[in-house]
Short mmCIF file of C-alpha atoms (C1' of nucleotides) and ligand atoms in Angstrom, two decimals:
data_model
loop_
_atom_site.label_atom_id
_atom_site.label_comp_id
_atom_site.label_asym_id
_atom_site.label_seq_id
_atom_site.Cartn_x
_atom_site.Cartn_y
_atom_site.Cartn_z
CA UNK A 239 -4.31 3.84 -32.00
CA UNK A 240 -7.03 5.50 -29.94
CA UNK A 241 -4.80 7.30 -27.47
CA UNK A 242 -6.06 10.90 -27.46
CA UNK A 243 -2.79 12.60 -26.79
CA UNK A 244 -3.56 14.80 -23.82
CA UNK A 245 -0.85 13.92 -21.29
CA UNK A 246 0.86 17.29 -20.54
CA UNK A 247 4.60 17.21 -21.31
CA UNK A 248 6.67 17.07 -18.11
CA UNK A 249 9.24 19.78 -17.41
CA UNK A 250 12.43 19.71 -15.36
CA UNK A 251 12.43 22.19 -12.51
CA UNK A 252 14.82 23.18 -9.76
CA UNK A 253 12.18 22.24 -7.18
CA UNK A 254 11.66 18.73 -8.45
CA UNK A 255 15.43 18.16 -8.54
CA UNK A 256 15.77 19.59 -5.04
CA UNK A 257 13.15 17.16 -3.73
CA UNK A 258 14.73 14.24 -5.58
CA UNK A 259 18.11 15.16 -4.12
CA UNK A 260 16.88 15.72 -0.59
CA UNK A 261 15.14 12.37 -0.70
CA UNK A 262 18.23 10.57 -1.85
CA UNK A 263 20.14 12.10 1.05
CA UNK A 264 17.97 10.42 3.68
CA UNK A 265 18.59 6.80 4.50
CA UNK A 266 15.18 5.77 5.72
CA UNK A 267 11.57 6.78 5.01
CA UNK A 268 10.49 10.40 5.44
CA UNK A 269 7.17 12.25 5.32
CA UNK A 270 6.48 15.02 2.80
CA UNK A 271 6.25 17.49 5.71
CA UNK A 272 9.63 16.49 7.11
CA UNK A 273 11.28 16.68 3.70
CA UNK A 274 9.73 20.12 3.24
CA UNK A 275 11.25 21.27 6.55
CA UNK A 276 14.67 19.89 5.56
CA UNK A 277 14.50 21.75 2.27
CA UNK A 278 13.49 25.01 3.92
CA UNK A 279 16.29 24.63 6.49
CA UNK A 280 18.71 24.37 3.58
CA UNK A 281 17.58 27.69 2.19
CA UNK A 282 15.11 26.37 -0.37
CA UNK A 283 11.82 28.29 -0.71
CA UNK A 284 9.98 25.34 -2.17
CA UNK A 285 6.33 25.11 -1.18
CA UNK A 286 4.75 22.25 0.70
CA UNK A 287 2.28 21.48 -2.05
CA UNK A 288 5.11 21.24 -4.51
CA UNK A 289 6.92 18.73 -2.33
CA UNK A 290 3.77 16.64 -2.23
CA UNK A 291 3.43 16.91 -6.04
CA UNK A 292 7.12 15.99 -6.67
CA UNK A 293 6.94 12.99 -4.28
CA UNK A 294 3.73 11.74 -5.94
CA UNK A 295 5.51 11.95 -9.30
CA UNK A 296 8.60 10.09 -8.03
CA UNK A 297 6.37 7.40 -6.54
CA UNK A 298 4.41 7.08 -9.78
CA UNK A 299 7.55 6.72 -11.87
CA UNK A 300 8.99 4.10 -9.56
CA UNK A 301 11.86 6.29 -8.37
CA UNK A 302 10.52 6.19 -4.83
CA UNK A 303 8.63 3.76 -2.64
CA UNK A 304 5.91 4.78 -0.23
CA UNK A 305 4.45 3.19 2.87
CA UNK A 306 1.80 4.20 5.37
CA UNK A 307 3.08 5.20 8.82
CA UNK A 308 0.70 3.20 10.94
CA UNK A 309 2.91 1.91 13.73
CA UNK A 310 1.57 3.22 17.02
CA UNK A 311 0.04 6.64 17.72
CA UNK A 312 0.32 8.10 14.22
CA UNK A 313 -2.37 9.76 12.15
CA UNK A 314 -1.21 7.58 9.30
CA UNK A 315 0.90 9.74 7.12
CA UNK A 316 2.58 8.61 3.90
CA UNK A 317 6.36 8.07 4.01
CA UNK A 318 8.70 8.09 1.05
CA UNK A 319 12.14 6.71 0.24
CA UNK A 320 14.40 6.63 -2.79
CA UNK A 321 14.72 2.95 -3.58
CA UNK A 322 16.09 0.54 -6.13
CA UNK A 323 13.92 0.07 -9.23
CA UNK A 324 13.37 -3.66 -8.88
CA UNK A 325 10.51 -5.03 -6.83
CA UNK A 326 11.48 -5.49 -3.17
CA UNK A 327 10.22 -5.08 0.42
CA UNK A 328 11.56 -3.35 3.54
CA UNK A 329 12.97 -4.19 6.94
CA UNK A 330 12.51 -1.02 8.96
CA UNK A 331 13.76 -0.06 12.42
CA UNK A 332 10.86 1.44 14.36
CA UNK A 333 13.30 3.39 16.43
CA UNK A 334 15.77 5.10 14.14
CA UNK A 335 14.12 4.43 10.76
CA UNK A 336 17.10 2.48 9.39
CA UNK A 337 15.82 0.61 6.32
CA UNK A 338 17.10 -2.51 4.59
CA UNK A 339 15.73 -3.49 1.22
CA UNK A 340 14.57 -7.11 1.04
CA UNK A 341 14.19 -9.22 -2.08
CA UNK A 342 13.07 -12.82 -1.75
CA UNK A 343 11.69 -14.76 -4.68
CA UNK A 344 10.19 -17.34 -2.35
CA UNK A 345 7.68 -14.99 -0.77
CA UNK A 346 6.83 -13.53 -4.17
CA UNK A 347 5.91 -17.01 -5.29
CA UNK A 348 4.08 -17.74 -2.06
CA UNK A 349 1.88 -14.62 -2.34
CA UNK A 350 1.20 -15.42 -5.99
CA UNK A 351 0.31 -19.02 -5.15
CA UNK A 352 -2.07 -18.05 -2.26
CA UNK A 353 -3.94 -15.70 -4.59
CA UNK A 354 -4.12 -18.35 -7.35
CA UNK A 355 -5.33 -21.05 -4.94
CA UNK A 356 -8.25 -18.90 -3.97
CA UNK A 357 -9.18 -17.94 -7.49
CA UNK A 358 -7.82 -14.40 -7.31
CA UNK A 359 -6.19 -12.82 -10.33
CA UNK A 360 -4.14 -9.64 -10.87
CA UNK A 361 -2.65 -10.12 -7.45
CA UNK A 362 -0.31 -7.68 -5.73
CA UNK A 363 0.88 -7.46 -2.14
CA UNK A 364 2.12 -5.37 0.72
CA UNK A 365 4.93 -6.83 2.82
CA UNK A 366 6.94 -4.88 5.38
CA UNK A 367 8.96 -6.17 8.33
CA UNK A 368 9.49 -3.98 11.39
CA UNK A 369 11.85 -4.34 14.32
CA UNK A 370 14.54 -2.70 16.41
CA UNK A 371 17.93 -2.60 14.74
CA UNK A 372 21.21 -3.61 16.40
CA UNK A 373 22.27 0.00 17.08
CA UNK A 374 18.97 0.72 18.74
CA UNK A 375 18.94 -2.38 20.88
CA UNK A 376 21.77 -0.74 22.81
CA UNK B 24 3.54 -5.70 42.03
CA UNK B 25 4.08 -2.13 41.03
CA UNK B 26 1.04 -1.64 38.91
CA UNK B 27 -0.49 1.60 40.03
CA UNK B 28 -4.11 0.79 39.40
CA UNK B 29 -5.25 3.60 37.14
CA UNK B 30 -6.74 1.79 34.19
CA UNK B 31 -10.43 2.85 34.11
CA UNK B 32 -12.72 -0.15 34.43
CA UNK B 33 -14.44 -0.88 31.10
CA UNK B 34 -18.25 -0.95 30.96
CA UNK B 35 -20.59 -2.78 28.67
CA UNK B 36 -22.86 -0.55 26.68
CA UNK B 37 -25.55 -1.00 24.05
CA UNK B 38 -23.52 1.07 21.58
CA UNK B 39 -20.39 -1.01 21.91
CA UNK B 40 -22.44 -4.15 21.42
CA UNK B 41 -24.16 -2.63 18.44
CA UNK B 42 -20.83 -1.81 16.78
CA UNK B 43 -19.44 -5.27 17.58
CA UNK B 44 -22.59 -6.83 16.05
CA UNK B 45 -22.63 -4.68 12.99
CA UNK B 46 -19.00 -5.43 12.39
CA UNK B 47 -19.50 -9.18 12.65
CA UNK B 48 -22.33 -8.94 10.07
CA UNK B 49 -20.02 -7.64 7.36
CA UNK B 50 -17.91 -10.09 5.47
CA UNK B 51 -15.05 -7.80 4.45
CA UNK B 52 -13.31 -4.70 5.76
CA UNK B 53 -15.35 -1.60 6.50
CA UNK B 54 -14.54 1.94 7.44
CA UNK B 55 -15.79 3.55 10.67
CA UNK B 56 -17.84 5.93 8.62
CA UNK B 57 -19.52 3.20 6.61
CA UNK B 58 -20.28 1.22 9.76
CA UNK B 59 -21.76 4.32 11.31
CA UNK B 60 -24.05 4.73 8.30
CA UNK B 61 -25.17 1.10 8.52
CA UNK B 62 -25.99 1.52 12.17
CA UNK B 63 -27.96 4.69 11.62
CA UNK B 64 -29.89 3.05 8.80
CA UNK B 65 -30.83 0.32 11.19
CA UNK B 66 -32.36 2.83 13.59
CA UNK B 67 -29.44 3.23 15.95
CA UNK B 68 -28.66 6.71 17.14
CA UNK B 69 -25.05 5.93 17.91
CA UNK B 70 -22.65 8.83 17.27
CA UNK B 71 -19.77 8.68 14.86
CA UNK B 72 -17.13 9.34 17.53
CA UNK B 73 -18.49 6.45 19.52
CA UNK B 74 -18.17 4.12 16.54
CA UNK B 75 -14.54 5.24 16.23
CA UNK B 76 -13.93 4.64 19.92
CA UNK B 77 -15.59 1.22 19.89
CA UNK B 78 -13.58 0.12 16.86
CA UNK B 79 -10.37 1.33 18.45
CA UNK B 80 -11.18 -0.78 21.48
CA UNK B 81 -12.02 -3.86 19.45
CA UNK B 82 -8.83 -3.49 17.51
CA UNK B 83 -6.77 -3.04 20.74
CA UNK B 84 -8.30 -6.16 22.33
CA UNK B 85 -7.65 -8.17 19.27
CA UNK B 86 -11.31 -8.70 18.43
CA UNK B 87 -10.83 -6.86 15.20
CA UNK B 88 -8.06 -6.36 12.57
CA UNK B 89 -7.42 -3.08 10.85
CA UNK B 90 -5.72 -2.14 7.61
CA UNK B 91 -5.05 1.11 5.79
CA UNK B 92 -7.11 1.58 2.69
CA UNK B 93 -4.38 2.67 0.30
CA UNK B 94 -5.21 0.71 -2.84
CA UNK B 95 -6.12 3.17 -5.57
CA UNK B 96 -7.74 6.58 -5.23
CA UNK B 97 -8.35 6.54 -1.48
CA UNK B 98 -7.47 9.18 1.04
CA UNK B 99 -6.11 6.40 3.23
CA UNK B 100 -8.83 5.59 5.69
CA UNK B 101 -8.65 2.83 8.26
CA UNK B 102 -10.73 -0.27 7.65
CA UNK B 103 -11.84 -2.79 10.25
CA UNK B 104 -12.97 -6.41 10.23
CA UNK B 105 -14.00 -8.94 12.91
CA UNK B 106 -11.35 -11.65 12.63
CA UNK B 107 -10.12 -14.81 14.25
CA UNK B 108 -8.00 -14.34 17.34
CA UNK B 109 -4.91 -16.16 16.08
CA UNK B 110 -2.26 -14.32 14.02
CA UNK B 111 -3.08 -14.31 10.33
CA UNK B 112 -3.03 -12.20 7.21
CA UNK B 113 -5.49 -11.34 4.50
CA UNK B 114 -6.23 -11.95 0.86
CA UNK B 115 -8.58 -9.12 -0.22
CA UNK B 116 -10.53 -8.56 -3.38
CA UNK B 117 -9.96 -4.95 -4.47
CA UNK B 118 -13.30 -5.05 -6.28
CA UNK B 119 -15.92 -6.46 -3.84
CA UNK B 120 -13.91 -6.53 -0.63
CA UNK B 121 -14.23 -10.25 -0.17
CA UNK B 122 -11.61 -11.24 2.36
CA UNK B 123 -9.91 -14.61 3.06
CA UNK B 124 -7.86 -15.15 6.16
CA UNK B 125 -4.45 -16.55 5.48
CA UNK B 126 -2.25 -18.39 7.94
CA UNK B 127 1.15 -19.70 6.76
CA UNK B 128 3.85 -20.69 9.23
CA UNK B 129 6.49 -20.50 6.53
CA UNK B 130 6.22 -16.75 5.93
CA UNK B 131 6.11 -16.15 9.67
CA UNK B 132 9.45 -17.95 9.96
CA UNK B 133 10.78 -16.17 6.88
CA UNK B 134 9.97 -12.70 8.27
CA UNK B 135 11.44 -13.70 11.62
CA UNK B 136 14.60 -14.95 9.92
CA UNK B 137 15.05 -11.87 7.80
CA UNK B 138 14.85 -9.68 10.84
CA UNK B 139 17.31 -11.84 12.81
CA UNK B 140 19.81 -12.03 9.92
CA UNK B 141 19.98 -8.27 9.95
CA UNK B 142 20.32 -7.91 13.72
CA UNK B 143 16.78 -6.73 14.24
CA UNK B 144 14.86 -7.77 17.39
CA UNK B 145 11.24 -7.50 18.52
CA UNK B 146 10.23 -8.00 14.90
CA UNK B 147 6.68 -7.75 13.60
CA UNK B 148 5.29 -7.52 10.13
CA UNK B 149 2.53 -6.36 7.82
CA UNK B 150 1.53 -8.72 4.99
CA UNK B 151 -1.56 -8.37 2.88
CA UNK B 152 -2.31 -9.85 -0.54
CA UNK B 153 -4.68 -8.09 -2.96
CA UNK B 154 -6.30 -9.26 -6.13
CA UNK B 155 -9.59 -9.70 -8.00
CA UNK B 156 -11.67 -12.64 -6.77
CA UNK B 157 -13.32 -15.23 -9.04
CA UNK B 158 -16.75 -13.63 -8.84
CA UNK B 159 -15.34 -10.28 -9.82
CA UNK B 160 -13.31 -11.60 -12.75
CA UNK B 161 -16.64 -12.16 -14.52
"C1'" DG C 6 13.96 36.96 -27.53
"C1'" DC C 7 9.00 35.36 -27.30
"C1'" DA C 8 4.86 32.97 -26.85
"C1'" DT C 9 2.93 28.90 -24.92
"C1'" DT C 10 1.70 26.45 -21.05
"C1'" DA C 11 3.38 23.36 -17.27
"C1'" DT C 12 4.67 24.40 -12.76
"C1'" DT C 13 4.91 26.93 -8.54
"C1'" DG C 14 3.55 28.73 -3.93
"C1'" DA C 15 0.38 30.72 -0.55
"C1'" DG C 16 -3.66 29.96 1.36
"C1'" DA C 17 -8.26 27.93 1.24
"C1'" DA C 18 -10.67 23.62 1.23
"C1'" DT C 19 -11.30 18.80 2.10
"C1'" DG C 20 -11.84 14.42 4.53
"C1'" DA C 21 -10.73 11.32 8.14
"C1'" DT C 22 -9.97 11.19 12.84
"C1'" DT C 23 -9.69 12.96 17.56
"C1'" DG C 24 -10.64 16.25 21.40
"C1'" DT C 25 -14.11 18.76 24.38
"C1'" DC C 26 -17.61 18.71 27.68
"C1'" DA C 27 -22.17 18.60 29.59
"C1'" DA C 28 -25.68 14.99 29.79
"C1'" DT C 29 -26.41 10.13 30.33
"C1'" DA C 30 -26.28 5.38 31.71
"C1'" DC C 31 -23.37 1.41 33.92
"C1'" DC C 32 -22.51 -1.10 37.93
"C1'" DG C 33 -21.25 -2.04 42.37
"C1'" DA C 34 -22.59 -0.70 47.10
"C1'" DC C 35 -26.11 -0.09 50.37
"C1'" DG D 209 -34.44 -1.62 44.11
"C1'" DT D 210 -32.21 2.77 44.91
"C1'" DC D 211 -28.19 5.68 44.91
"C1'" DG D 212 -23.73 7.64 43.66
"C1'" DG D 213 -19.42 7.78 41.50
"C1'" DT D 214 -17.66 7.71 37.14
"C1'" DA D 215 -17.03 5.63 32.41
"C1'" DT D 216 -19.34 6.53 28.28
"C1'" DT D 217 -21.96 9.04 25.01
"C1'" DG D 218 -23.07 12.38 21.30
"C1'" DA D 219 -23.05 16.81 18.99
"C1'" DC D 220 -19.77 19.79 17.50
"C1'" DA D 221 -15.29 22.00 17.42
"C1'" DA D 222 -10.55 21.16 16.47
"C1'" DT D 223 -6.54 18.87 14.27
"C1'" DC D 224 -3.71 16.90 10.81
"C1'" DA D 225 -2.29 15.32 6.45
"C1'" DT D 226 -3.25 16.08 1.92
"C1'" DT D 227 -5.39 18.29 -2.12
"C1'" DC D 228 -7.36 22.13 -4.61
"C1'" DT D 229 -7.46 26.97 -6.48
"C1'" DC D 230 -5.52 30.44 -9.09
"C1'" DA D 231 -2.69 34.21 -10.22
"C1'" DA D 232 2.31 34.64 -10.90
"C1'" DT D 233 6.42 32.42 -12.63
"C1'" DA D 234 9.60 29.88 -15.46
"C1'" DA D 235 10.82 25.94 -18.77
"C1'" DT D 236 10.80 24.69 -23.57
"C1'" DG D 237 10.53 25.07 -28.59
"C1'" DC D 238 10.95 28.24 -32.29
ZN1 ZN E 529 12.09 0.36 -1.21
ZN1 ZN E 530 6.89 -8.66 -3.30
ZN1 ZN E 531 -8.13 -10.71 9.96
ZN1 ZN E 532 2.36 -13.02 10.14
#
DNA sequence: GCATTATTGAGAATGATTGTCAATACCGAC
DNA sequence: GTCGGTATTGACAATCATTCTCAATAATGC
């Protein structure tokens, strides 16, 4: 093996757990800033940078999914959500943020096929569906 | 009609044409900053803010498509590309940026159906496929 | 308990994008 | 073609999300 062991051992901290917990409480996607506010409002003294670091870790380990808030009139912030481990996509309400996880083998195959047809390898994809949920259609 | 005319009449300017032209020259997606550099290197004295404004206009009028550069190790900048008018998606090489426009009625229907099944209306979607093109697979 | 060192938090720094505003250049009217 | 009202421009300041810095703190193994 040529793996120069230099990856710092991870530690469990109250802050990281607090972020994980706060994230699991929310139903839809949230920004790091919003989550930080929620935590502070609950008495936590966690720092903003720490929330960013914790979310980055969760996203890296697959415990959380992240998307870019592009919609309309946004500076494009990153939103996070605690999700199932298996590969899936999202149906998101642009009004209340309600999120439904979507898993469809057919589109996975489609995306894979499109890439292959054009000679692309190591393909990946980004697929999100937006709309206004029943509750918000009033 | 109740349309209080207050939309400022658009004007044609050299700068806007320069941006439009520079954008059409590039084959893949480019950032506003990169496009600004290209223009300056070609002798133009166009300002960065103007390039941003022109690109925003082009994107709004449907003359250009935009995506968020998330991929790997990017601060998430917005990329633009002169595209066909009709609705489509993209297959993008993460290495050289080569872009292929994709149009597939089946996924359009699929996305529409998923939204409807869950009681969502006014649905839209974001679908991009990434990979490494033949030339870059060496 | 103790030493080692990953982690934290406050604030500075960064990078992309947008706002400000006086100077400029379109464009339709004369 | 000239003129005038106003949309547009460009240099720079301002904003916003995110990352970096670094001394202080706390988790882990012994
Ligand atoms: Zn998810
Ligand atoms: Zn997928
Ligand atoms: Zn396109
Ligand atoms: Zn589509």
